[in-house]
């Protein structure tokens, strides 16, 4: 019975709700720490209390739904490529800062095209190259912002 | 109120200056392109091309910028419908029904509908502006913090109706968004939730958060599919379907006109504008017509309500710019810069001394709206070909554009980081049936709601109730707000009663 309950427990959902509650509690403490004047708390505090109440209500509902066996019925299994693309996106973000916009864009495009099922290497290479040149150098020409690149120095 | 002599002057100004018209089609094309590309926005397009206007006379310069404004206003609807990416906060509500229509293979019809709603909505607002620019400006001047608070609360009321199945999740998503929106320096100069980082002093940037929550999170869910539209037969570009969608939109004149009226009025309020107008219009239309529970699943009226309101808010924002010299948002702020570059100061004096120029700008915009119908049709015919692109190419491309576009938007790495973080949060929320739109609305409106609440509190020294009683405008807005919220509930209550009575009688 205990094993079945564990299997059916919607840990992902519960974690998200706990995260939202923790965020609100932390935010309230942060604002309270700066100033406890009513002007500072008149909107933040009610929001935190509402979030706490709603979060608790959802968690209780989740717990109660364990018996009804409905909690995870509608959830689709996660395609393994979703966390991989998420990881690639995070790596792309880090790469933009440390490697440069051009190389990181090219690498992200190549990786994600491959992950998405494109197996023709020449297509992966030329598409990634063309889009990188178009987007990164287009951005550099368009906005008056520094666009760090790996291969070509700032003009 | 309406100056016929100035109108004559305006028509001669427009007919004698060919240059004023030559710049309009390129301006509109720029607007359509900048509105369509995820991450770029109308204000970025206008800012990039602002230096060009220094070489133009005043009227062509303003018509060029307003053409970008008009084109971009509609352009945002294209990614909202085809890819679930609201180009700006003004087209958030367009995604609610536009994207489900596209996924069903009705993208041609949805785009046609959006175009007609945009054209009529914008036309309505400019006609209203031509007739009532003075009174509208005076009305805006009378709005105090309590009225602004009610207007933003009105926009937030949509949160409550976004998720009918899981009300508590919808509400939690909205509250979560409001709290995220409060991160940064408050109106009282207090740093909240910034971790001491200068990058968070301005708070979480709304547009990258919006792109992350709507677009990137949806793209993750599309990874398993091969095309946006699964049925190959429905993927075709079809002019007759676009035209049919345009024609169908005309079957709902009341929805268009209501959206137009809401957009014109709310759009005139500086800072609130189109981001609230499309939500209020969508919410009120949904409340009235959602008997069959079709809204949110691809109901054409949802697209009409949103698009007519966001396009007409353009006219409303021009009212405050021309008559008061107050820009309502990024686009009108750039126009104000163009005014300054030509030694023109918008405001009551400009309106009274140069009424013919003001009328010329408004009439020029009316003609642009007509031009939008033609150029927009050609543009959506081409843009709808996006559904033919395999998702293995589309998903990485859109993600790259979203990250680079958000970098252009914020000017630092906060934009791309926000897109990535919120795309993951958005994906988790979607997985567990939390409406991401409610969180986005919360992020967009949080500062405004808190600021207006705070100002009302300070003005009244804590005596909010007696202040509201003394302000007829607040009372009027409060009554309208309460009626708009309670009428559908009362109707629902009576419908349920009727159903119960019928059941009892049949037994």
mmCIF file of N, CA and C in Angstrom, chain A residues 7 9 24 41 45 56 62 64 70 74 79 93 96-97 130 136 140 147 149 153:
data_model
loop_
_atom_site.group_PDB
_atom_site.id
_atom_site.type_symbol
_atom_site.label_atom_id
_atom_site.label_comp_id
_atom_site.label_asym_id
_atom_site.label_seq_id
_atom_site.Cartn_x
_atom_site.Cartn_y
_atom_site.Cartn_z
ATOM 1 N N UNK A 7 4.294 5.528 -5.499
ATOM 2 C CA UNK A 7 4.298 5.504 -6.962
ATOM 3 C C UNK A 7 3.351 6.550 -7.525
ATOM 4 N N UNK A 9 2.264 9.273 -5.975
ATOM 5 C CA UNK A 9 2.454 10.634 -5.488
ATOM 6 C C UNK A 9 3.034 11.501 -6.598
ATOM 7 N N UNK A 24 7.418 32.767 -1.836
ATOM 8 C CA UNK A 24 6.626 33.830 -1.209
ATOM 9 C C UNK A 24 7.085 34.097 0.229
ATOM 10 N N UNK A 41 4.510 46.735 3.039
ATOM 11 C CA UNK A 41 3.940 45.382 3.168
ATOM 12 C C UNK A 41 2.486 45.292 2.722
ATOM 13 N N UNK A 45 2.489 41.438 1.712
ATOM 14 C CA UNK A 45 2.050 40.512 2.765
ATOM 15 C C UNK A 45 0.760 39.764 2.394
ATOM 16 N N UNK A 56 -1.136 25.522 0.323
ATOM 17 C CA UNK A 56 -1.498 24.490 1.303
ATOM 18 C C UNK A 56 -2.733 23.728 0.833
ATOM 19 N N UNK A 62 -3.784 17.361 -3.321
ATOM 20 C CA UNK A 62 -2.920 16.356 -3.953
ATOM 21 C C UNK A 62 -2.849 15.109 -3.078
ATOM 22 N N UNK A 64 -5.037 14.164 -0.858
ATOM 23 C CA UNK A 64 -6.338 13.488 -0.837
ATOM 24 C C UNK A 64 -6.575 12.708 -2.121
ATOM 25 N N UNK A 70 -6.246 9.490 -9.306
ATOM 26 C CA UNK A 70 -6.380 10.335 -10.499
ATOM 27 C C UNK A 70 -5.203 11.280 -10.681
ATOM 28 N N UNK A 74 -3.447 11.851 -15.993
ATOM 29 C CA UNK A 74 -3.420 12.684 -17.192
ATOM 30 C C UNK A 74 -2.026 13.148 -17.602
ATOM 31 N N UNK A 79 9.260 13.341 -22.727
ATOM 32 C CA UNK A 79 10.181 12.998 -23.813
ATOM 33 C C UNK A 79 11.600 13.334 -23.336
ATOM 34 N N UNK A 93 23.191 29.728 -22.845
ATOM 35 C CA UNK A 93 23.189 30.974 -22.071
ATOM 36 C C UNK A 93 24.576 31.221 -21.458
ATOM 37 N N UNK A 96 27.075 32.108 -24.155
ATOM 38 C CA UNK A 96 26.970 33.491 -24.666
ATOM 39 C C UNK A 96 27.887 34.411 -23.865
ATOM 40 N N UNK A 97 27.977 34.140 -22.561
ATOM 41 C CA UNK A 97 28.790 35.003 -21.692
ATOM 42 C C UNK A 97 30.277 34.670 -21.836
ATOM 43 N N UNK A 130 24.613 29.428 -41.297
ATOM 44 C CA UNK A 130 23.879 30.531 -41.940
ATOM 45 C C UNK A 130 23.051 31.308 -40.920
ATOM 46 N N UNK A 136 23.461 36.675 -35.352
ATOM 47 C CA UNK A 136 24.451 37.336 -34.491
ATOM 48 C C UNK A 136 24.973 38.616 -35.144
ATOM 49 N N UNK A 140 24.346 42.534 -34.207
ATOM 50 C CA UNK A 140 25.465 43.454 -33.987
ATOM 51 C C UNK A 140 25.295 44.739 -34.815
ATOM 52 N N UNK A 147 28.194 43.060 -28.644
ATOM 53 C CA UNK A 147 27.806 41.663 -28.898
ATOM 54 C C UNK A 147 29.100 40.844 -28.913
ATOM 55 N N UNK A 149 31.796 38.208 -29.457
ATOM 56 C CA UNK A 149 31.908 37.091 -30.399
ATOM 57 C C UNK A 149 33.263 36.408 -30.232
ATOM 58 N N UNK A 153 36.429 40.116 -33.892
ATOM 59 C CA UNK A 153 36.514 41.148 -32.850
ATOM 60 C C UNK A 153 35.439 42.197 -33.098
#
